[in-house]
Short mmCIF file of C-alpha atoms in Angstrom, two decimals:
data_model
loop_
_atom_site.label_atom_id
_atom_site.label_comp_id
_atom_site.label_asym_id
_atom_site.label_seq_id
_atom_site.Cartn_x
_atom_site.Cartn_y
_atom_site.Cartn_z
CA UNK A 754 -14.52 7.00 -29.28
CA UNK A 755 -12.39 8.93 -26.78
CA UNK A 756 -8.85 7.79 -26.27
CA UNK A 757 -7.87 9.56 -23.05
CA UNK A 758 -6.50 7.21 -20.39
CA UNK A 759 -9.71 7.66 -18.32
CA UNK A 760 -11.85 6.61 -21.34
CA UNK A 761 -9.75 3.48 -21.97
CA UNK A 762 -9.77 2.60 -18.24
CA UNK A 763 -13.58 2.87 -18.27
CA UNK A 764 -13.76 0.47 -21.22
CA UNK A 765 -11.35 -1.93 -19.44
CA UNK A 766 -13.72 -2.10 -16.46
CA UNK A 767 -16.28 -3.79 -18.68
CA UNK A 768 -14.02 -6.64 -19.86
CA UNK A 769 -14.81 -8.88 -16.83
CA UNK A 770 -17.89 -9.17 -14.65
CA UNK A 771 -15.88 -9.41 -11.44
CA UNK A 772 -13.44 -6.89 -10.00
CA UNK A 773 -11.41 -9.71 -8.40
CA UNK A 774 -11.01 -13.19 -9.91
CA UNK A 775 -7.72 -14.70 -8.89
CA UNK A 776 -5.97 -16.72 -11.64
CA UNK A 777 -3.01 -16.03 -13.88
CA UNK A 778 -4.41 -17.59 -17.10
CA UNK A 779 -5.69 -14.33 -18.57
CA UNK A 780 -2.52 -12.41 -17.70
CA UNK A 781 -0.27 -15.01 -19.33
CA UNK A 782 -2.42 -14.97 -22.48
CA UNK A 783 -2.13 -11.19 -22.90
CA UNK A 784 1.59 -11.14 -22.04
CA UNK A 785 2.16 -13.75 -24.76
CA UNK A 786 0.22 -11.65 -27.28
CA UNK A 787 2.48 -8.67 -26.38
CA UNK A 788 5.69 -10.75 -26.80
CA UNK A 789 6.32 -11.12 -23.03
CA UNK A 790 7.26 -7.67 -21.71
CA UNK A 791 7.63 -9.25 -18.26
CA UNK A 792 10.88 -10.90 -19.51
CA UNK A 793 12.35 -7.53 -20.49
CA UNK A 794 12.32 -5.67 -17.19
CA UNK A 795 15.15 -4.23 -15.19
CA UNK A 796 15.91 -6.39 -12.04
CA UNK A 797 12.67 -6.80 -10.08
CA UNK A 798 12.01 -6.36 -6.36
CA UNK A 799 8.63 -8.00 -5.71
CA UNK A 800 6.69 -7.05 -2.56
CA UNK A 801 3.76 -8.86 -0.86
CA UNK A 802 2.22 -8.61 2.58
CA UNK A 803 -0.97 -7.42 4.33
CA UNK A 804 0.32 -4.15 5.85
CA UNK A 805 3.26 -1.94 4.95
CA UNK A 806 3.76 -2.96 1.30
CA UNK A 807 3.46 0.62 0.05
CA UNK A 808 5.54 2.19 2.80
CA UNK A 809 8.24 -0.38 2.43
CA UNK A 810 8.32 0.13 -1.35
CA UNK A 811 8.52 3.90 -0.84
CA UNK A 812 11.55 3.51 1.41
CA UNK A 813 13.29 1.03 -0.89
CA UNK A 814 12.70 3.47 -3.79
CA UNK A 815 14.01 6.44 -1.81
CA UNK A 816 17.10 4.43 -0.88
CA UNK A 817 17.81 3.21 -4.42
CA UNK A 818 17.30 6.75 -5.82
CA UNK A 819 19.46 8.13 -3.02
CA UNK A 820 22.14 5.72 -4.18
CA UNK A 821 21.96 7.12 -7.75
CA UNK A 822 19.75 4.33 -9.17
CA UNK A 823 16.92 4.76 -11.64
CA UNK A 824 13.75 3.03 -10.49
CA UNK A 825 10.44 1.90 -12.04
CA UNK A 826 7.65 1.39 -9.46
CA UNK A 827 4.17 -0.10 -9.63
CA UNK A 828 1.69 0.26 -6.76
CA UNK A 829 -2.07 0.06 -6.20
CA UNK A 830 -4.65 1.30 -5.64
CA UNK A 831 -4.14 4.88 -6.67
CA UNK A 832 -5.44 7.72 -4.53
CA UNK A 833 -6.34 10.70 -6.75
CA UNK A 834 -5.55 9.54 -10.28
CA UNK A 835 -4.49 6.29 -11.96
CA UNK A 836 -1.12 7.70 -13.14
CA UNK A 837 0.15 7.39 -9.53
CA UNK A 838 0.32 3.61 -9.95
CA UNK A 839 3.15 3.70 -12.49
CA UNK A 840 6.46 5.50 -12.00
CA UNK A 841 8.90 5.28 -14.96
CA UNK A 842 12.56 5.81 -14.03
CA UNK A 843 11.53 8.01 -11.12
CA UNK A 844 8.75 10.01 -12.75
CA UNK A 845 4.98 9.48 -12.67
CA UNK A 846 3.90 8.13 -16.12
CA UNK A 847 2.74 10.83 -18.52
CA UNK A 848 -0.77 10.94 -19.96
CA UNK A 849 0.58 10.30 -23.46
CA UNK A 850 2.67 7.27 -22.40
CA UNK A 851 -0.15 5.84 -20.24
CA UNK A 852 -2.67 6.23 -23.02
CA UNK A 853 -0.28 4.50 -25.46
CA UNK A 854 0.25 1.36 -23.31
CA UNK A 855 -3.39 1.13 -22.18
CA UNK A 856 -4.60 1.37 -25.79
CA UNK A 857 -2.10 -1.29 -26.90
CA UNK A 858 -3.19 -3.67 -24.18
CA UNK A 859 -6.86 -3.05 -24.78
CA UNK A 860 -6.45 -3.61 -28.57
CA UNK A 861 -4.29 -6.72 -28.10
CA UNK A 862 -6.70 -8.24 -25.59
CA UNK A 863 -9.72 -7.76 -27.87
CA UNK A 864 -13.05 -8.89 -26.41
CA UNK A 865 -11.47 -11.60 -24.26
CA UNK A 866 -12.35 -11.62 -20.53
CA UNK A 867 -9.72 -10.02 -18.25
CA UNK A 868 -10.02 -8.06 -14.99
CA UNK A 869 -9.24 -4.35 -14.68
CA UNK A 870 -6.27 -5.02 -12.37
CA UNK A 871 -4.88 -7.72 -14.67
CA UNK A 872 -4.96 -5.66 -17.83
CA UNK A 873 -3.68 -2.51 -16.17
CA UNK A 874 -0.82 -4.49 -14.52
CA UNK A 875 0.16 -5.79 -17.97
CA UNK A 876 0.10 -2.15 -19.20
CA UNK A 877 2.56 -1.23 -16.44
CA UNK A 878 4.89 -4.12 -17.33
CA UNK A 879 4.74 -3.04 -20.99
CA UNK A 880 5.67 0.51 -20.01
CA UNK A 881 8.52 -0.70 -17.77
CA UNK A 882 9.91 -2.94 -20.57
CA UNK A 883 10.39 0.05 -22.87
CA UNK A 884 12.22 2.49 -20.58
CA UNK A 885 15.71 1.95 -19.16
CA UNK A 886 16.10 1.75 -15.38
CA UNK A 887 18.29 0.00 -12.81
CA UNK A 888 15.46 -1.63 -10.83
CA UNK A 889 11.72 -2.39 -11.01
CA UNK A 890 9.57 -2.31 -7.88
CA UNK A 891 6.38 -4.40 -8.12
CA UNK A 892 3.80 -4.27 -5.32
CA UNK A 893 1.32 -7.17 -5.23
CA UNK A 894 -2.33 -6.16 -5.53
CA UNK A 895 -3.95 -8.99 -3.56
CA UNK A 896 -2.37 -12.10 -2.08
CA UNK A 897 0.62 -13.05 -4.19
CA UNK A 898 0.43 -16.57 -5.58
CA UNK A 899 -2.28 -15.75 -8.18
CA UNK A 900 -1.78 -11.98 -8.32
CA UNK A 901 -1.27 -10.41 -11.75
CA UNK A 902 2.21 -9.19 -10.70
CA UNK A 903 3.39 -12.77 -10.03
CA UNK A 904 4.77 -13.35 -13.55
CA UNK A 905 8.46 -12.66 -12.99
CA UNK A 906 10.45 -15.88 -13.31
CA UNK A 907 13.57 -14.69 -11.49
CA UNK A 908 13.22 -11.49 -9.43
CA UNK A 909 16.33 -10.00 -7.82
CA UNK A 910 14.75 -10.27 -4.40
CA UNK A 911 11.24 -10.80 -2.96
CA UNK A 912 9.83 -9.13 0.17
CA UNK A 913 7.03 -10.18 2.49
CA UNK A 914 5.84 -7.44 4.90
CA UNK A 915 3.74 -8.24 8.03
CA UNK A 916 0.82 -10.50 7.39
CA UNK A 917 -2.53 -10.20 9.19
CA UNK A 918 -6.17 -11.12 8.50
CA UNK A 919 -7.62 -9.25 5.53
CA UNK A 920 -9.44 -10.18 2.31
CA UNK A 921 -10.56 -13.48 3.87
CA UNK A 922 -13.04 -14.27 1.12
CA UNK A 923 -10.21 -14.38 -1.41
CA UNK A 924 -7.16 -15.50 0.59
CA UNK A 925 -8.53 -17.69 3.38
CA UNK A 926 -9.70 -17.19 6.95
CA UNK A 927 -6.50 -18.17 8.85
CA UNK A 928 -3.02 -16.64 8.97
CA UNK A 929 -1.57 -19.87 7.62
CA UNK A 930 -3.84 -19.77 4.53
CA UNK A 931 -3.09 -16.08 3.94
CA UNK A 932 0.63 -16.63 4.37
CA UNK A 933 0.50 -19.44 1.81
CA UNK A 934 -0.88 -16.99 -0.72
CA UNK A 935 1.68 -14.32 0.13
CA UNK A 936 4.52 -16.83 0.03
CA UNK A 937 3.48 -17.63 -3.56
CA UNK A 938 5.86 -14.90 -4.70
CA UNK A 939 8.88 -16.76 -3.40
CA UNK A 940 10.97 -18.08 -6.33
CA UNK A 941 13.50 -20.86 -6.53
CA UNK A 942 16.89 -19.66 -5.41
CA UNK A 943 15.78 -16.03 -5.04
CA UNK A 944 16.48 -14.33 -1.61
CA UNK A 945 13.35 -13.32 0.31
CA UNK A 946 13.36 -10.52 2.89
CA UNK A 947 10.70 -11.17 5.56
CA UNK A 948 9.34 -8.58 7.97
CA UNK A 949 7.99 -9.36 11.48
CA UNK A 950 5.42 -12.16 11.26
CA UNK A 951 3.14 -14.14 13.60
CA UNK A 952 4.41 -17.64 14.19
CA UNK A 953 1.64 -19.17 12.14
CA UNK A 954 2.73 -17.09 9.09
CA UNK A 955 6.52 -17.48 9.43
CA UNK A 956 6.14 -21.26 9.61
CA UNK A 957 4.42 -21.27 6.18
CA UNK A 958 6.93 -18.86 4.67
CA UNK A 959 9.91 -20.85 5.96
CA UNK A 960 8.46 -24.09 4.60
CA UNK A 961 7.91 -22.58 1.13
CA UNK A 962 11.39 -21.03 1.09
CA UNK A 963 12.98 -24.36 2.09
CA UNK A 964 11.03 -26.15 -0.62
CA UNK A 965 12.31 -23.77 -3.25
CA UNK A 966 15.85 -23.27 -1.93
CA UNK A 967 15.19 -19.55 -1.48
CA UNK A 968 17.50 -17.98 1.11
CA UNK A 969 15.52 -16.08 3.80
CA UNK A 970 16.56 -12.77 5.27
CA UNK A 971 14.11 -12.74 8.14
CA UNK A 972 13.43 -10.22 10.91
CA UNK A 973 14.61 -11.52 14.30
CA UNK A 974 16.95 -14.03 12.69
CA UNK A 975 19.06 -12.34 10.02
CA UNK A 976 18.37 -8.68 10.82
CA UNK A 977 17.05 -6.62 13.67
CA UNK A 978 15.72 -3.05 13.88
CA UNK A 979 14.72 -0.88 16.83
CA UNK A 980 14.38 2.72 18.01
CA UNK A 981 16.89 4.04 20.49
CA UNK A 982 17.09 7.65 21.73
CA UNK A 983 15.26 9.09 18.76
CA UNK A 984 17.33 7.15 16.22
CA UNK A 985 16.76 3.98 14.19
CA UNK A 986 19.25 1.17 14.78
CA UNK A 987 19.54 -1.58 12.20
CA UNK A 988 21.73 -4.68 12.68
CA UNK A 989 22.59 -7.48 10.31
CA UNK A 990 25.63 -9.69 9.70
CA UNK A 991 27.54 -6.64 8.29
CA UNK A 992 27.14 -4.72 11.57
CA UNK A 993 25.15 -1.90 13.07
CA UNK A 994 23.72 1.18 11.29
CA UNK A 995 22.64 4.27 13.24
CA UNK A 996 20.14 6.24 11.16
CA UNK A 997 17.48 8.97 11.48
CA UNK A 998 14.01 7.76 12.24
CA UNK A 999 11.85 7.22 9.15
CA UNK A 1000 10.06 10.28 7.71
CA UNK A 1001 6.90 8.14 7.73
CA UNK A 1002 5.20 8.33 11.13
CA UNK A 1003 4.53 5.44 13.47
CA UNK A 1004 6.24 2.62 15.40
CA UNK A 1005 5.14 0.21 12.64
CA UNK A 1006 7.24 2.19 10.16
CA UNK A 1007 10.37 1.12 12.13
CA UNK A 1008 9.63 -2.42 11.04
CA UNK A 1009 8.88 -1.44 7.50
CA UNK A 1010 12.12 0.53 7.45
CA UNK A 1011 14.00 -2.55 8.65
CA UNK A 1012 12.67 -4.58 5.68
CA UNK A 1013 13.63 -1.83 3.32
CA UNK A 1014 17.11 -1.61 4.78
CA UNK A 1015 17.52 -5.39 4.54
CA UNK A 1016 16.76 -5.15 0.84
CA UNK A 1017 19.11 -2.22 0.27
CA UNK A 1018 21.96 -3.93 2.14
CA UNK A 1019 21.40 -7.13 0.20
CA UNK A 1020 21.66 -5.11 -3.01
CA UNK A 1021 24.95 -3.55 -1.88
CA UNK A 1022 23.75 0.03 -1.35
CA UNK A 1023 25.90 2.22 0.90
CA UNK A 1024 25.04 3.97 4.18
CA UNK A 1025 24.14 7.23 2.44
CA UNK A 1026 21.52 5.46 0.36
CA UNK A 1027 20.16 3.77 3.50
CA UNK A 1028 19.91 7.22 5.19
CA UNK A 1029 17.99 8.52 2.11
CA UNK A 1030 15.54 5.60 2.59
CA UNK A 1031 14.75 7.00 6.02
CA UNK A 1032 14.66 10.77 5.27
CA UNK A 1033 13.38 10.97 1.70
CA UNK A 1034 10.50 8.47 1.52
CA UNK A 1035 7.05 9.95 0.83
CA UNK A 1036 3.87 7.85 0.97
CA UNK A 1037 0.58 9.79 0.84
CA UNK A 1038 -2.41 8.95 3.06
CA UNK A 1039 -0.32 7.16 5.66
CA UNK A 1040 -0.74 9.35 8.69
CA UNK A 1041 -0.35 12.40 6.39
CA UNK A 1042 -0.75 15.91 7.80
CA UNK A 1043 -2.67 17.98 5.17
CA UNK A 1044 -1.16 21.47 4.93
CA UNK A 1045 -2.96 23.27 2.09
CA UNK A 1046 -6.31 23.13 0.28
CA UNK A 1047 -10.03 23.78 0.69
CA UNK A 1048 -10.59 21.17 3.33
CA UNK A 1049 -7.63 22.47 5.34
CA UNK A 1050 -9.13 25.95 4.99
CA UNK A 1051 -12.48 24.62 6.24
CA UNK A 1052 -10.72 23.05 9.25
CA UNK A 1053 -9.38 26.51 10.25
CA UNK A 1054 -7.21 26.18 13.31
CA UNK A 1055 -7.84 22.42 13.67
CA UNK A 1056 -5.19 19.92 12.55
CA UNK A 1057 -6.26 17.80 9.54
CA UNK A 1058 -4.73 14.37 9.04
CA UNK A 1059 -5.40 11.52 6.53
CA UNK A 1060 -4.77 7.83 6.74
CA UNK A 1061 -5.87 5.04 4.36
CA UNK A 1062 -5.42 1.96 6.61
CA UNK A 1063 -8.47 -0.30 6.73
CA UNK A 1064 -7.95 -3.53 8.77
CA UNK A 1065 -7.49 -4.31 12.45
CA UNK A 1066 -3.67 -4.25 12.27
CA UNK A 1067 -3.88 -0.79 10.63
CA UNK A 1068 -6.29 0.36 13.38
CA UNK A 1069 -3.85 -0.76 16.03
CA UNK A 1070 -0.94 1.01 14.27
CA UNK A 1071 -2.94 4.18 13.88
CA UNK A 1072 -3.93 4.16 17.58
CA UNK A 1073 -0.26 3.77 18.48
CA UNK A 1074 0.71 6.76 16.31
CA UNK A 1075 -2.00 8.94 17.82
CA UNK A 1076 -0.70 8.15 21.31
CA UNK A 1077 2.69 9.60 20.39
CA UNK A 1078 1.26 12.96 19.25
CA UNK A 1079 0.93 15.89 21.65
CA UNK A 1080 -2.30 15.43 23.69
CA UNK A 1081 -5.34 16.99 21.99
CA UNK A 1082 -8.97 15.98 21.42
CA UNK A 1083 -9.01 13.74 18.32
CA UNK A 1084 -12.07 13.38 16.14
CA UNK A 1085 -12.32 10.71 13.46
CA UNK A 1086 -14.07 11.06 10.12
CA UNK A 1087 -14.42 7.50 8.90
CA UNK A 1088 -15.73 5.77 5.80
CA UNK A 1089 -15.17 2.04 5.09
CA UNK A 1090 -15.98 -0.66 2.58
CA UNK A 1091 -18.44 -3.36 3.44
CA UNK A 1092 -15.79 -6.06 2.87
CA UNK A 1093 -13.75 -4.91 5.91
CA UNK A 1094 -13.70 -5.89 9.58
CA UNK A 1095 -15.03 -2.51 10.66
CA UNK A 1096 -15.40 -3.18 14.39
CA UNK A 1097 -11.96 -4.82 14.45
CA UNK A 1098 -10.45 -1.72 12.80
CA UNK A 1099 -12.25 0.77 15.12
CA UNK A 1100 -11.86 -0.98 18.48
CA UNK A 1101 -8.24 0.19 19.19
CA UNK A 1102 -9.20 3.70 18.08
CA UNK A 1103 -11.90 3.89 20.77
CA UNK A 1104 -9.13 4.50 23.34
CA UNK A 1105 -7.71 7.53 21.55
CA UNK A 1106 -10.60 9.26 19.80
CA UNK A 1107 -13.17 11.67 21.27
CA UNK A 1108 -15.79 11.18 18.56
CA UNK A 1109 -16.30 9.53 15.18
CA UNK A 1110 -18.25 11.07 12.32
CA UNK A 1111 -19.29 8.43 9.83
CA UNK A 1112 -19.50 9.04 6.09
CA UNK A 1113 -20.19 7.00 3.01
CA UNK A 1114 -17.36 6.83 0.44
CA UNK A 1115 -18.50 8.76 -2.66
CA UNK A 1116 -18.58 6.76 -5.87
CA UNK A 1117 -17.84 3.37 -4.26
CA UNK A 1118 -20.44 0.61 -4.75
CA UNK A 1119 -19.06 -1.35 -1.82
CA UNK A 1120 -19.16 1.52 0.67
CA UNK A 1121 -20.89 1.05 4.01
CA UNK A 1122 -23.56 3.69 4.56
CA UNK A 1123 -22.80 6.38 7.13
CA UNK A 1124 -25.53 4.77 9.30
CA UNK A 1125 -23.88 1.32 9.19
CA UNK A 1126 -20.43 2.79 9.88
CA UNK A 1127 -21.74 4.78 12.86
CA UNK A 1128 -23.47 1.61 14.20
CA UNK A 1129 -20.21 -0.33 13.99
CA UNK A 1130 -18.35 2.52 15.68
CA UNK A 1131 -20.76 2.46 18.62
CA UNK A 1132 -20.26 -1.30 18.86
CA UNK A 1133 -16.52 -0.63 19.04
CA UNK A 1134 -17.06 1.80 21.92
CA UNK A 1135 -16.90 5.12 20.07
CA UNK A 1136 -19.23 8.06 20.39
CA UNK A 1137 -20.47 8.18 16.78
CA UNK A 1138 -22.67 10.38 14.59
CA UNK A 1139 -23.36 10.50 10.88
CA UNK A 1140 -22.41 13.14 8.30
CA UNK A 1141 -23.40 13.60 4.67
CA UNK A 1142 -19.86 14.56 3.53
CA UNK A 1143 -16.32 14.93 4.84
CA UNK A 1144 -16.69 18.71 4.59
CA UNK A 1145 -19.85 18.62 6.60
CA UNK A 1146 -18.15 16.52 9.24
CA UNK A 1147 -15.17 18.96 9.42
CA UNK A 1148 -17.60 21.86 9.87
CA UNK A 1149 -19.53 20.03 12.58
CA UNK A 1150 -16.36 19.16 14.51
CA UNK A 1151 -14.81 22.65 14.31
CA UNK A 1152 -18.08 24.28 15.32
CA UNK A 1153 -17.66 22.81 18.81
CA UNK A 1154 -13.89 22.10 18.95
CA UNK A 1155 -12.11 24.63 16.74
CA UNK A 1156 -8.51 23.57 17.61
CA UNK A 1157 -9.08 19.83 17.56
CA UNK A 1158 -7.14 17.17 15.72
CA UNK A 1159 -9.24 15.68 12.91
CA UNK A 1160 -8.26 12.39 11.32
CA UNK A 1161 -9.99 11.19 8.13
CA UNK A 1162 -9.53 7.45 7.96
CA UNK A 1163 -10.84 3.95 7.16
CA UNK A 1164 -10.17 3.53 3.41
CA UNK A 1165 -7.70 4.32 0.70
CA UNK A 1166 -10.70 5.05 -1.50
CA UNK A 1167 -11.98 7.65 0.96
CA UNK A 1168 -8.43 9.04 1.13
CA UNK A 1169 -8.33 9.41 -2.64
CA UNK A 1170 -11.64 11.31 -2.59
CA UNK A 1171 -10.27 13.62 0.10
CA UNK A 1172 -7.05 14.32 -1.82
CA UNK A 1173 -9.05 15.19 -4.94
CA UNK A 1174 -11.46 17.42 -2.97
CA UNK A 1175 -8.58 19.11 -1.25
CA UNK A 1176 -6.49 19.74 -4.41
#
């Protein structure tokens, strides 16, 4: 039996019939078997939210590392390979180390039912517990209250990024219900940094924080952030900071940067560390300009961009970013999962895109067909056609518009496929 990380991950997929089954019982059982690695972590920063979790985490990490701190980080899903999910003291986990913790978790779990995300999250916690670092960044997978990451009794700080409608079948169909799930990461007495929220969501978060005596550091109340003359201005009770704009593109990244800065200031990091959070953060497939690789070569003189956002809020943010770029015909290559609000995602993009080429996401059971995606795009007001592959779509676009802007979008899973194909 092969013991590469990929082989063990394949075996882990078979341990539970559902990909998502929200409960913490199985996680607690395995953690107990492994002598509770979650109790042996460096101070934890726990991040939930619908949009901006990954970008906010990337900026917090850049700030901590800019301040000389060593940081573990856990994020999901991965794009090109699983190892991206686990960073140990600033470095992506090695194949040998990943194989070791996966094998240990798989063996300790035995034949008992456990989801892929649950057992791989436990593997990350096990890895973190064995390597020294100053901080641990944990990004929630789905929701918060019953997410496999929600096993830390006393984090250093929790963070809730902007909440919007997504994953309704698991989290509920109103902002209040979704906010209740996200607010499940709030812990008694632990400060919680809160990004900009709809009123319906902030009401729920404030109620949960009050119930648990958790001090809130909320946007619009305890901190403010805005762009002014090409600079980012952050204000809290300690005063004003004048910083470079975030390296991550988009007006929505100003808000994510604000949450990251609120965390860094709470932790006592200096202005140089806060500047590093703005200038050094890297987060792939978030309005990323691809510079090298076979797909870039195929695009020729056309610009090739990649974004993994997949809900209506992400569609709005993406449209806003595109409006700030130099005017140029923009063609979308889009693939989406059948669990998403496809028309809601595409509608804001209809105002900024010339055409949309629909593709299926390779290797994803839950992908929409190219035909279904194109149909949804037309409903959203886009001129849409179908393509067999991303490469075929690029070739079709550049045949008629050789200097266009091409944006591949709609899914992190599609983004991962593109990064692998372009490597």
